[in-house]
Coordinates of C-alpha atoms in Angstrom, one line a residue:
X288 CA -45.7 -20.1 7.8
X289 CA -45.8 -21.8 11.2
X290 CA -45.3 -25.2 9.6
X291 CA -42.3 -23.8 7.7
X292 CA -40.7 -22.5 10.8
X293 CA -41.4 -25.7 12.7
X294 CA -39.8 -27.7 9.9
X295 CA -36.7 -25.4 9.9
X296 CA -36.5 -25.7 13.7
X297 CA -36.5 -29.5 13.4
X298 CA -33.8 -29.4 10.8
X299 CA -31.7 -27.1 12.9
X300 CA -32.1 -29.3 15.9
X301 CA -31.1 -32.3 13.9
X302 CA -28.0 -30.5 12.7
X303 CA -27.1 -29.6 16.3
X304 CA -27.4 -33.2 17.3
X305 CA -25.2 -34.3 14.5
X306 CA -22.5 -32.0 15.7
X307 CA -22.0 -34.1 18.9
X308 CA -21.1 -37.7 19.5
X309 CA -22.0 -39.5 22.7
X310 CA -19.6 -38.7 25.5
X311 CA -17.8 -36.1 23.4
X312 CA -16.8 -32.6 24.6
X313 CA -18.9 -29.9 22.9
X314 CA -17.0 -28.2 20.1
X315 CA -16.4 -24.4 20.4
X316 CA -18.7 -21.9 18.9
X317 CA -21.9 -24.1 19.0
X318 CA -25.0 -21.9 19.2
X319 CA -27.3 -21.9 22.2
X320 CA -31.1 -22.5 21.9
X321 CA -31.6 -18.7 22.3
X322 CA -29.2 -18.1 19.4
X323 CA -30.9 -20.6 17.2
X324 CA -34.2 -18.9 17.9
X325 CA -32.7 -15.6 16.8
X326 CA -31.5 -17.1 13.6
X327 CA -34.8 -18.8 12.8
X328 CA -36.4 -15.5 12.4
X329 CA -34.1 -14.5 9.6
X330 CA -35.7 -15.7 6.4
X331 CA -33.8 -15.1 3.2
X332 CA -33.6 -16.5 -0.3
X333 CA -30.6 -18.9 -0.4
X334 CA -28.6 -19.9 -3.4
X335 CA -30.6 -21.9 -5.9
X336 CA -29.4 -24.4 -8.5
X337 CA -27.4 -22.7 -11.2
X338 CA -26.1 -20.0 -8.8
X339 CA -22.7 -20.0 -7.1
X340 CA -22.4 -16.5 -5.5
X341 CA -24.5 -14.1 -3.5
X342 CA -24.1 -10.3 -3.3
X343 CA -22.9 -8.6 -0.1
X344 CA -26.6 -7.6 0.6
X345 CA -27.2 -11.3 1.6
X346 CA -24.4 -11.0 4.2
X347 CA -25.4 -7.7 5.6
X348 CA -28.2 -9.0 7.8
X349 CA -25.7 -10.9 10.1
X350 CA -22.4 -9.2 9.3
X351 CA -23.4 -5.5 8.9
X352 CA -26.1 -3.1 10.1
X353 CA -29.5 -4.8 10.1
X354 CA -32.8 -3.0 9.8
X355 CA -33.0 -2.6 13.6
X356 CA -29.6 -0.9 13.7
X357 CA -27.8 -3.9 15.2
X358 CA -24.2 -4.5 14.2
X359 CA -21.2 -6.7 14.9
X360 CA -19.5 -5.6 18.1
X361 CA -16.4 -6.3 20.1
X362 CA -16.3 -7.0 23.8
X363 CA -16.4 -3.3 24.6
X364 CA -19.5 -2.8 22.4
X365 CA -17.6 -1.0 19.6
X366 CA -19.1 -1.3 16.1
X367 CA -16.8 -3.4 14.0
X368 CA -19.2 -4.8 11.4
X369 CA -17.7 -6.4 8.3
X370 CA -19.9 -5.1 5.5
X371 CA -19.8 -1.5 6.4
X372 CA -16.0 -1.5 6.6
X373 CA -15.8 -3.3 3.3
X374 CA -18.4 -1.3 1.3
X375 CA -16.3 1.9 1.1
X376 CA -13.1 0.1 0.2
X377 CA -11.5 -0.1 -3.2
X378 CA -12.4 -3.8 -3.1
X379 CA -16.0 -2.9 -3.0
X380 CA -15.5 -0.1 -5.6
X381 CA -13.4 -2.3 -8.0
X382 CA -16.2 -2.6 -10.6
X383 CA -17.4 1.0 -10.3
X384 CA -13.9 2.5 -10.3
X385 CA -14.1 5.1 -13.2
X386 CA -10.3 4.9 -13.8
X387 CA -10.5 1.2 -14.3
X388 CA -13.5 1.5 -16.7
X389 CA -11.8 4.2 -18.7
X390 CA -8.6 2.2 -18.9
X391 CA -10.4 -0.9 -20.2
X392 CA -12.0 1.2 -22.9
X393 CA -8.6 2.7 -23.7
X394 CA -7.1 -0.7 -24.2
X395 CA -10.1 -1.7 -26.5
X396 CA -9.7 1.4 -28.6
X397 CA -6.0 0.6 -29.1
X398 CA -6.7 -3.1 -29.9
X399 CA -10.3 -3.4 -30.9
X400 CA -9.9 -7.0 -32.2
X401 CA -9.2 -8.1 -28.6
X402 CA -12.1 -6.3 -27.0
X403 CA -13.9 -9.5 -25.7
X404 CA -10.8 -11.1 -24.2
X405 CA -9.6 -7.9 -22.7
X406 CA -12.9 -7.3 -20.9
X407 CA -13.2 -10.9 -19.8
X408 CA -9.7 -10.8 -18.3
X409 CA -10.1 -7.5 -16.6
X410 CA -13.5 -8.4 -15.0
X411 CA -12.0 -11.6 -13.6
X412 CA -10.5 -9.5 -10.8
X413 CA -12.6 -6.4 -10.8
X414 CA -16.0 -8.1 -10.9
X415 CA -15.1 -11.7 -10.1
X416 CA -18.4 -13.2 -8.9
X417 CA -20.3 -11.7 -11.8
X418 CA -17.7 -12.9 -14.3
X419 CA -17.4 -16.4 -12.9
X420 CA -21.1 -16.8 -12.5
X421 CA -21.4 -15.9 -16.2
X422 CA -18.6 -18.3 -17.0
X423 CA -20.1 -21.2 -15.0
X424 CA -23.4 -20.7 -16.9
X425 CA -21.5 -21.2 -20.2
X426 CA -22.4 -17.7 -21.4
X427 CA -19.1 -16.9 -22.9
X428 CA -17.1 -13.7 -22.4
X429 CA -18.1 -11.2 -19.7
X430 CA -18.0 -7.6 -20.8
X431 CA -18.5 -4.2 -19.2
X432 CA -22.0 -4.1 -20.6
X433 CA -22.7 -7.3 -18.6
X434 CA -21.2 -5.8 -15.4
X435 CA -23.4 -2.7 -15.4
X436 CA -26.5 -4.8 -15.6
X437 CA -25.4 -7.4 -13.1
X438 CA -25.8 -6.9 -9.3
X439 CA -23.0 -9.5 -8.7
X440 CA -20.6 -7.8 -11.1
X441 CA -21.3 -4.3 -9.7
X442 CA -20.6 -5.7 -6.2
X443 CA -16.9 -5.8 -7.0
X444 CA -14.7 -8.0 -4.9
X445 CA -17.4 -8.9 -2.5
X446 CA -17.8 -11.4 0.4
X447 CA -18.4 -14.5 -1.7
X448 CA -15.7 -13.3 -4.1
X449 CA -13.1 -14.1 -1.4
X450 CA -14.7 -16.6 0.9
X451 CA -15.6 -19.1 -1.8
X452 CA -12.0 -19.4 -3.0
X453 CA -10.9 -23.0 -2.6
X454 CA -8.0 -24.3 -0.6
X455 CA -5.9 -25.0 -3.7
X456 CA -5.3 -21.3 -4.2
X457 CA -1.8 -20.1 -4.7
X458 CA -0.6 -21.6 -8.0
X459 CA -2.8 -19.8 -10.5
X460 CA -2.6 -16.1 -11.3
X461 CA -3.9 -13.4 -13.6
X462 CA -7.5 -13.7 -12.5
X463 CA -7.6 -17.5 -12.7
X464 CA -9.4 -18.0 -9.4
X465 CA -10.0 -21.6 -8.1
X466 CA -13.5 -21.1 -6.7
X467 CA -15.1 -23.9 -4.8
X468 CA -18.4 -24.5 -6.8
X469 CA -19.9 -26.8 -4.2
X470 CA -21.5 -23.8 -2.4
X471 CA -18.9 -24.0 0.4
X472 CA -17.9 -20.8 2.0
X473 CA -14.6 -20.6 3.9
X474 CA -13.7 -18.8 7.0
X475 CA -10.8 -18.6 9.5
X476 CA -12.6 -20.1 12.5
X477 CA -12.4 -23.8 13.5
X478 CA -15.6 -25.8 13.8
X479 CA -18.1 -23.3 12.4
X480 CA -21.8 -23.9 13.2
X481 CA -23.2 -24.2 9.7
X482 CA -26.9 -24.5 10.3
X483 CA -28.2 -21.0 9.9
X484 CA -26.0 -20.0 7.0
X485 CA -26.7 -23.3 5.2
X486 CA -30.4 -22.9 5.6
X487 CA -30.9 -19.3 5.0
X488 CA -28.1 -18.6 2.4
X489 CA -27.4 -21.9 0.8
X490 CA -23.7 -21.9 1.8
X491 CA -22.0 -24.5 4.0
X492 CA -19.5 -22.6 6.2
X493 CA -16.2 -24.5 6.5
X494 CA -12.9 -23.8 8.2
X495 CA -10.3 -22.9 5.6
X496 CA -6.7 -22.5 6.7
X497 CA -5.9 -20.7 3.4
X498 CA -8.2 -17.8 4.5
X499 CA -5.4 -16.8 6.9
X500 CA -2.7 -17.0 4.3
X501 CA -1.4 -14.5 1.7
X502 CA -1.9 -17.0 -1.1
X503 CA -5.6 -16.3 -1.0
X504 CA -4.8 -12.8 -2.5
X505 CA -2.4 -14.2 -5.2
X506 CA -4.8 -14.8 -8.1
X507 CA -5.5 -11.1 -8.6
X508 CA -2.4 -9.6 -7.2
X509 CA -0.1 -11.3 -9.7
X510 CA -1.1 -10.2 -13.2
X511 CA 0.8 -11.4 -16.3
X512 CA -0.4 -9.9 -19.6
X513 CA 0.1 -11.0 -23.2
X514 CA 2.2 -8.7 -25.4
X515 CA 0.8 -7.2 -28.6
X516 CA 2.9 -5.3 -31.1
X517 CA 1.8 -1.9 -32.4
X518 CA -0.4 -3.5 -35.1
X519 CA -2.3 -5.5 -32.4
X520 CA -0.7 -8.8 -33.2
X521 CA 0.1 -11.0 -30.2
X522 CA 3.9 -11.7 -30.1
X523 CA 3.8 -14.8 -27.9
X524 CA 5.7 -12.8 -25.2
X525 CA 4.3 -12.0 -21.7
X526 CA 4.9 -9.1 -19.4
X527 CA 4.6 -9.0 -15.6
X528 CA 2.3 -6.1 -15.1
X529 CA 1.6 -6.5 -11.4
X530 CA 3.4 -8.8 -9.0
X531 CA 2.5 -7.7 -5.5
X532 CA 2.2 -11.3 -4.3
X533 CA 5.5 -12.3 -5.8
X534 CA 7.2 -9.3 -4.3
X535 CA 5.8 -10.4 -0.9
X536 CA 7.1 -13.9 -1.4
X537 CA 10.6 -12.4 -2.1
X538 CA 10.8 -10.7 1.3
X539 CA 11.4 -11.5 4.9
X540 CA 7.7 -11.1 5.8
X541 CA 6.5 -14.8 5.1
X542 CA 9.4 -16.1 7.3
X543 CA 8.3 -13.7 10.1
X544 CA 4.6 -14.9 9.8
X545 CA 3.5 -11.4 8.5
X546 CA 0.7 -11.8 6.0
X547 CA -1.3 -9.6 3.6
X548 CA -4.1 -9.8 6.2
X549 CA -1.8 -8.6 8.9
X550 CA -1.6 -5.1 7.4
X551 CA -4.7 -4.8 5.2
X552 CA -7.1 -6.6 7.6
X553 CA -5.5 -5.7 11.0
X554 CA -6.7 -7.9 13.9
X555 CA -8.5 -6.5 16.9
X556 CA -7.1 -7.2 20.4
X557 CA -10.5 -8.4 21.7
X558 CA -13.0 -11.0 20.6
X559 CA -15.9 -10.0 18.3
X560 CA -19.5 -11.1 18.0
X561 CA -19.6 -11.7 14.2
X562 CA -23.4 -12.1 13.9
X563 CA -25.2 -9.0 14.9
X564 CA -28.3 -8.3 16.9
X565 CA -27.7 -10.8 19.6
X566 CA -25.0 -9.9 22.2
X567 CA -25.0 -13.4 23.8
X568 CA -23.4 -15.0 20.7
X569 CA -20.0 -16.6 21.3
X570 CA -17.3 -14.0 20.4
X571 CA -14.7 -15.1 17.9
X572 CA -10.9 -14.4 18.1
X573 CA -8.7 -13.4 16.4
X574 CA -10.9 -11.2 14.2
X575 CA -9.5 -9.5 11.1
X576 CA -11.2 -6.1 10.3
X577 CA -12.4 -5.8 6.8
X578 CA -11.1 -2.3 6.2
X579 CA -8.8 -3.2 3.3
X580 CA -6.8 0.0 3.7
X581 CA -4.2 0.3 0.9
X582 CA -2.6 3.3 -0.7
X583 CA -5.2 4.6 -3.2
X584 CA -6.2 7.7 -1.3
X585 CA -6.8 9.7 -4.4
X586 CA -9.4 7.3 -6.0
X587 CA -11.3 6.9 -2.8
X588 CA -11.8 10.7 -2.6
X589 CA -12.7 10.9 -6.3
X590 CA -15.3 8.2 -6.0
X591 CA -16.8 9.7 -2.9
X592 CA -17.2 13.0 -4.7
X593 CA -18.9 11.4 -7.7
X594 CA -21.2 8.9 -6.0
X595 CA -24.3 9.9 -7.9
X596 CA -22.7 9.5 -11.3
X597 CA -21.1 6.2 -10.3
X598 CA -24.3 4.9 -8.7
X599 CA -22.5 4.4 -5.4
X600 CA -24.9 4.2 -2.4
X601 CA -22.5 4.4 0.5
X602 CA -22.6 7.0 3.2
X603 CA -20.0 9.7 3.2
X604 CA -19.0 8.8 6.8
X605 CA -18.0 5.3 5.6
X606 CA -15.8 6.8 2.9
X607 CA -14.3 9.2 5.3
X608 CA -13.4 6.3 7.6
X609 CA -11.7 4.3 4.8
X610 CA -10.0 7.4 3.5
X611 CA -8.7 8.1 7.0
X612 CA -7.5 4.5 7.4
X613 CA -5.7 4.7 4.0
X614 CA -4.0 7.9 5.0
X615 CA -2.9 6.4 8.3
X616 CA -1.6 3.3 6.5
X617 CA 0.5 5.4 4.2
X618 CA 1.8 7.8 6.8
X619 CA 2.4 5.3 9.6
X620 CA 3.2 2.0 8.0
X621 CA 4.8 2.5 4.6
X622 CA 8.2 4.1 5.0
X623 CA 10.8 5.7 7.3
X624 CA 12.4 8.9 6.0
X625 CA 15.5 10.6 7.4
X626 CA 17.8 13.3 6.1
X627 CA 21.4 13.2 7.2
X628 CA 24.1 15.9 7.0
X629 CA 27.5 14.5 6.1
X630 CA 29.8 17.5 5.6
X631 CA 30.7 20.7 3.6
X632 CA 33.7 21.2 1.5
X633 CA 34.6 23.1 -1.6
X634 CA 31.5 25.3 -1.3
X635 CA 29.2 22.2 -1.4
X636 CA 27.0 20.7 1.3
X637 CA 26.8 17.0 1.3
X638 CA 23.5 15.3 2.4
X639 CA 22.0 11.9 2.3
X640 CA 18.4 11.0 2.3
X641 CA 17.5 7.5 3.7
X642 CA 14.2 5.9 2.7
X643 CA 13.3 2.6 4.3
X644 CA 10.5 0.4 3.0
X645 CA 8.3 -1.0 5.8
X646 CA 5.8 -2.9 3.8
X647 CA 5.9 -6.5 2.6
X648 CA 6.1 -5.7 -1.1
X649 CA 7.6 -3.0 -3.3
X650 CA 6.7 0.6 -2.5
X651 CA 4.7 1.6 -4.5
X652 CA 3.2 -1.6 -5.6
X653 CA 0.2 -2.8 -7.7
X654 CA -1.0 -1.0 -10.8
X655 CA 1.9 0.5 -12.7
X656 CA 0.6 4.1 -12.7
X657 CA 1.5 4.4 -9.1
X658 CA 4.7 6.2 -8.2
X659 CA 6.6 7.9 -5.3
X660 CA 8.4 11.2 -5.7
X661 CA 11.3 12.2 -3.3
X662 CA 11.4 16.0 -2.7
X663 CA 14.6 17.7 -1.4
X664 CA 14.7 21.5 -0.6
X665 CA 17.5 23.7 0.7
X666 CA 16.2 26.9 2.1
X667 CA 18.4 29.8 3.3
X668 CA 17.8 32.3 6.1
X669 CA 15.9 34.6 3.8
X670 CA 13.4 31.8 3.1
X671 CA 14.7 31.5 -0.5
X672 CA 15.0 28.0 -1.9
X673 CA 18.6 27.7 -3.2
X674 CA 18.3 24.0 -4.2
X675 CA 15.2 22.0 -5.1
X676 CA 14.5 18.5 -6.4
X677 CA 11.1 16.7 -6.8
X678 CA 8.8 19.7 -6.9
X679 CA 5.5 19.9 -8.8
X680 CA 4.1 22.4 -11.3
X681 CA 0.5 23.6 -11.2
X682 CA -0.6 20.5 -13.1
X683 CA 1.1 18.3 -10.6
X684 CA 3.8 17.1 -13.0
X685 CA 7.3 16.7 -11.6
X686 CA 9.4 19.6 -12.5
X687 CA 12.5 18.6 -14.5
X688 CA 11.3 15.0 -15.2
X689 CA 13.1 13.8 -18.3
X690 CA 11.2 12.3 -21.3
X691 CA 10.2 9.6 -21.8
X692 CA 11.1 8.8 -18.1
X693 CA 13.5 9.8 -15.3
X694 CA 16.3 7.3 -14.6
X695 CA 17.2 6.2 -11.1
X696 CA 19.7 8.5 -9.4
X697 CA 22.3 7.5 -6.7
X698 CA 23.5 11.2 -6.5
X699 CA 21.8 14.4 -7.4
X700 CA 24.0 17.5 -7.7
X701 CA 21.8 20.1 -9.5
X702 CA 18.3 21.5 -9.0
X703 CA 15.3 20.1 -10.8
X704 CA 16.7 16.6 -11.2
X705 CA 14.1 14.4 -9.5
X706 CA 14.2 11.0 -7.9
X707 CA 11.0 9.1 -8.8
X708 CA 10.4 5.5 -7.6
X709 CA 8.2 3.8 -10.3
X710 CA 7.8 1.0 -12.8
X711 CA 7.9 2.0 -16.5
X712 CA 6.8 -0.2 -19.3
X713 CA 8.2 -0.3 -22.9
X714 CA 6.6 -1.6 -26.1
X715 CA 8.1 -3.9 -28.6
X716 CA 10.2 -1.0 -30.0
X717 CA 11.5 -0.1 -26.6
X718 CA 9.3 3.1 -26.3
X719 CA 7.5 4.2 -23.2
X720 CA 3.9 3.1 -23.1
X721 CA 0.9 3.2 -20.8
X722 CA -1.0 0.6 -22.9
X723 CA -0.9 -2.6 -20.8
X724 CA -1.3 -4.9 -23.7
X725 CA 1.7 -3.3 -25.5
X726 CA 4.0 -3.8 -22.5
X727 CA 6.9 -5.9 -23.7
X728 CA 10.0 -4.8 -21.7
X729 CA 10.8 -3.3 -18.4
X730 CA 12.3 0.1 -19.0
X731 CA 12.6 1.0 -15.3
X732 CA 11.8 -0.4 -11.9
X733 CA 13.4 1.3 -9.0
X734 CA 10.5 0.9 -6.6
X735 CA 11.7 0.3 -3.1
X736 CA 12.0 -3.4 -2.4
X737 CA 10.8 -5.0 0.8
X738 CA 13.2 -6.1 3.6
X739 CA 14.7 -9.5 2.6
X740 CA 14.3 -9.0 -1.1
X741 CA 17.1 -10.5 -3.2
X742 CA 18.1 -10.9 -6.8
X743 CA 18.8 -14.6 -6.2
X744 CA 15.3 -15.5 -5.0
X745 CA 13.3 -18.0 -7.2
X746 CA 10.7 -15.3 -8.0
X747 CA 13.1 -12.6 -9.0
X748 CA 12.5 -13.1 -12.7
X749 CA 8.9 -11.8 -12.1
X750 CA 9.9 -8.8 -9.8
X751 CA 13.2 -7.6 -11.3
X752 CA 15.0 -4.3 -10.5
X753 CA 16.1 -2.3 -13.5
X754 CA 19.8 -2.0 -14.2
X755 CA 20.0 1.7 -13.2
X756 CA 18.8 1.0 -9.7
X757 CA 20.7 -2.3 -9.4
X758 CA 23.9 -0.5 -10.1
X759 CA 23.4 1.8 -7.2
X760 CA 25.7 0.5 -4.4
X761 CA 23.3 1.3 -1.6
X762 CA 19.9 0.5 -3.2
X763 CA 18.6 -2.5 -1.1
X764 CA 22.2 -3.3 -0.4
X765 CA 24.7 -3.0 2.5
X766 CA 27.9 -3.7 0.9
X767 CA 27.4 -7.0 -0.9
X768 CA 24.5 -8.0 1.3
X769 CA 21.1 -7.6 -0.2
X770 CA 17.7 -7.1 1.4
X771 CA 18.0 -3.9 3.4
X772 CA 14.8 -2.5 1.9
X773 CA 16.6 0.9 2.1
X774 CA 17.8 3.4 -0.5
X775 CA 20.2 6.3 0.1
X776 CA 20.1 9.2 -2.2
X777 CA 23.0 11.6 -2.1
X778 CA 22.3 15.3 -2.6
X779 CA 25.3 17.6 -3.3
X780 CA 24.1 21.2 -2.7
X781 CA 26.2 24.0 -4.2
X782 CA 26.5 26.8 -1.6
X783 CA 27.9 30.3 -2.3
X784 CA 31.2 30.9 -0.6
X785 CA 30.0 34.0 1.1
X786 CA 27.0 32.2 2.6
X787 CA 26.4 33.1 6.2
X788 CA 23.5 32.1 8.5
X789 CA 21.0 29.3 8.7
X790 CA 20.3 26.6 6.2
X791 CA 17.2 24.5 6.4
X792 CA 16.9 21.1 4.6
X793 CA 13.5 19.7 4.0
X794 CA 12.7 16.3 2.6
X795 CA 9.3 15.0 1.6
X796 CA 8.0 11.8 0.0
X797 CA 4.8 12.1 -2.1
X798 CA 2.6 9.4 -3.5
X799 CA 0.7 9.7 -6.8
X800 CA -1.9 7.1 -7.7
X801 CA -2.7 8.5 -11.1
X802 CA -0.1 11.0 -12.2
X803 CA -0.9 13.2 -15.2
X804 CA 1.8 11.5 -17.3
X805 CA -0.1 8.2 -17.1
X806 CA -3.4 9.5 -18.4
X807 CA -2.0 11.8 -21.2
X808 CA -2.2 9.0 -23.8
X809 CA -5.6 7.8 -22.7
X810 CA -7.1 11.3 -22.8
X811 CA -6.2 11.7 -26.5
X812 CA -9.1 9.2 -27.1
X813 CA -12.8 10.2 -27.0
X814 CA -15.2 7.6 -25.5
X815 CA -17.9 7.9 -22.9
X816 CA -16.1 6.2 -20.0
X817 CA -12.8 8.0 -20.8
X818 CA -14.6 11.4 -21.1
X819 CA -16.5 10.8 -17.9
X820 CA -13.3 9.9 -16.0
X821 CA -11.5 12.9 -17.6
X822 CA -14.1 15.3 -16.2
X823 CA -13.9 13.7 -12.7
X824 CA -10.1 13.7 -12.8
X825 CA -9.6 17.4 -13.6
X826 CA -12.3 18.3 -11.1
X827 CA -10.5 16.3 -8.3
X828 CA -7.9 17.4 -5.9
X829 CA -4.8 15.9 -7.6
X830 CA -2.4 17.2 -5.0
X831 CA 0.2 14.4 -4.4
X832 CA -0.3 12.7 -1.0
X833 CA 2.4 13.5 1.5
X834 CA 3.6 10.3 3.0
X835 CA 6.5 11.4 5.1
X836 CA 8.7 14.4 6.0
X837 CA 12.0 15.1 7.7
X838 CA 14.1 18.2 8.1
X839 CA 17.2 19.6 9.7
X840 CA 18.5 23.1 10.5
X841 CA 22.2 24.1 10.1
X842 CA 24.0 27.3 11.2
X843 CA 27.1 27.9 9.1
X844 CA 29.6 30.8 8.7
X845 CA 31.7 31.3 5.6
X846 CA 32.0 27.6 5.0
X847 CA 34.3 27.9 2.0
X848 CA 37.2 29.6 3.8
X849 CA 38.2 27.0 6.3
X850 CA 35.9 24.1 5.6
X851 CA 34.9 24.3 9.2
X852 CA 32.2 21.7 9.1
X853 CA 34.7 19.3 7.7
X854 CA 36.9 19.9 10.6
X855 CA 34.4 18.3 13.0
X856 CA 33.4 14.7 12.2
X857 CA 30.5 13.0 13.9
X858 CA 30.2 9.2 13.4
X859 CA 28.3 7.0 12.9
X860 CA 25.2 9.0 11.9
X861 CA 23.2 5.8 12.2
X862 CA 23.8 3.8 15.3
X863 CA 22.3 0.7 16.9
X864 CA 24.3 1.0 20.1
X865 CA 23.6 4.6 20.8
X866 CA 27.3 5.4 21.0
X867 CA 28.5 8.3 18.8
X868 CA 32.0 9.7 18.4
X869 CA 33.3 13.1 17.5
X870 CA 36.7 14.1 16.2
X871 CA 38.0 17.6 15.4
X872 CA 41.1 19.4 14.3
X873 CA 43.5 20.8 16.9
X874 CA 42.8 24.4 15.9
X875 CA 39.0 24.0 16.6
X876 CA 38.0 25.2 20.1
X877 CA 34.7 23.6 21.1
X878 CA 32.9 25.5 23.8
X879 CA 29.8 23.3 24.3
X880 CA 28.1 20.1 23.0
X881 CA 24.4 19.6 23.4
X882 CA 22.1 16.8 22.2
X883 CA 18.4 17.4 21.6
X884 CA 15.7 14.8 21.0
X885 CA 13.0 15.2 18.3
X886 CA 10.9 17.2 20.7
X887 CA 13.6 19.8 21.2
X888 CA 14.4 18.7 24.8
X889 CA 18.0 18.7 25.9
X890 CA 19.1 15.1 26.7
X891 CA 22.8 15.7 27.0
X892 CA 25.2 18.7 27.4
X893 CA 29.0 19.0 28.1
X894 CA 31.3 22.0 28.2
X895 CA 34.4 19.9 28.8
X896 CA 35.1 18.2 25.6
X897 CA 38.9 17.7 26.0
X898 CA 41.6 17.8 23.4
X899 CA 41.6 16.7 19.8
X900 CA 44.0 13.8 20.2
X901 CA 41.3 11.3 21.1
X902 CA 37.7 10.8 19.9
X903 CA 35.1 12.4 22.1
X904 CA 32.4 9.8 23.0
X905 CA 28.7 10.6 23.5
X906 CA 26.0 8.1 24.5
X907 CA 22.5 8.7 23.2
X908 CA 19.4 7.8 25.2
X909 CA 18.0 4.2 24.9
X910 CA 14.9 5.5 23.2
X911 CA 15.3 5.0 19.5
X912 CA 14.7 7.9 17.1
X913 CA 16.2 11.1 15.8
X914 CA 18.7 13.2 17.8
X915 CA 20.4 16.5 17.0
X916 CA 23.9 17.3 18.2
X917 CA 24.7 21.0 18.4
X918 CA 28.3 21.9 18.6
X919 CA 29.3 25.5 19.6
X920 CA 32.9 26.5 18.6
X921 CA 34.8 29.7 18.9
X922 CA 33.7 30.6 15.3
X923 CA 30.4 28.9 14.6
X924 CA 27.5 26.7 15.7
X925 CA 26.7 23.6 13.7
X926 CA 24.1 20.9 14.1
X927 CA 24.4 17.3 13.0
X928 CA 21.7 14.7 13.0
X929 CA 22.1 11.1 14.2
X930 CA 19.6 8.3 14.3
X931 CA 19.4 5.4 16.8
X932 CA 18.0 2.3 15.2

């Protein structure tokens, strides 16, 4: 043993000497003798001939919690270790995901002649290191039965599954991953010291610029499927089933240097020691956290609650952390939601709901089951809902949703007509389908585009908007200019002419990862993986995830008789300068004008409005946000909402 350690020490010393040239300045991140001594005590089994990948367990010693409780830390001593953040993410769960396993088996039952190719394609992204290790060995198609008996396959999208992707990445999609088979492992830091990892793991760490670029994600986040007819015959057509990377390319995010990693692997503001147990190691910066927070809040909770059956050995606390990060990502970083009051006339209240996409791809994006439901409620002073849209029944189906799917709406003027943002697939006969291999045509795609998205971009043929949404004059458009990332939905609310009192408008946006409609067809089949997921699904909390809310309160009096609200006009309701104008009819006597911020604090008041011959000018505070203008007249009090952008 002593001879082995001595030999390794000699090799390490030799490598250190090779990293310098006479008279040269030492490169950054070179390890000290103390650091080398620490590494020399970490004996592992490295890659051997005929192997290309290691499981995450091999990385845990340095990049997770070791047996002594050591972990990666930032400058303040906070635990930021890579493996523990990753292990409770959907990346780590990709091969154990019960919905994925059930869906693969559903596809096989529909087209049994394609079972081998279907499984091999699906495992390319859900169990990539297992599948490619199998492929490089020349063992043919990689199936689910191979996955469940393969530690690499069960490891999902693991460390080596991403860090051995070669620098040519970005031109191949649908699970065609350009792995570097020379046992090179790429990272984002210049001049890595390769001795310890090369000796103890068999990998040579190398700086890879592509690890900081979105194209590294492209092989699995662009999925083109072959189309089969109802008899299972391939038609030669192809269907763009998922195109998150292409959606990103068709946005303003690349031009603003915002990458996939920016949101899903947010950087820490302080340097981090990336090999644990030795606080004197040179910290690295910038450091991307491996949290991989996306939007699949539902599946994370389902997997956590079924850990034993799914053979998942991850602490609940880790899942809770990832679930919390996912919830924060949805609520803080996905959309802006505002409800605006326009006017009342002819016994109708006119409202607009503004939804702004803040992410660098469509919202929702990814697997086509995912959808967003806009909810709009009008509630009177007796707490009775007099108008509703986008509500759910006790099975969490959207009330009033048309079969086979709900079209996009620019205006909704009756209750129980919902606005649902989703992608809907059609088969060769134009009928709605949830079978991926039967997808032939796009029946609907009104998912919210990202800022900068245009129909003239080179990638648009892969990320098209359906005709119903494209015909909407303010869907991702401001006049003839595209790329706003915003949709306005008009709600015309019938109000009884004798209505008096308060009216509360509530808007919500809900996210559904796996809505009931998507699994109906699959659940008509009986098979072990499908039955298992069915049990888990119905036992789970399927309440749609609340992404955002906004509301406003109005006080109205006999609005049909004189159209009083229409006699006072506030404009613009969206302002970048903070300047807002009010005009009113001569017969209206305004007693007071007050402006409140979102906290309910008065930021402006005036009892001397003047006459109706000239617009009355109000200047909102410089702080951007929602403000409420309360106007007290001789006959009523009304409230109008304005937003500073």
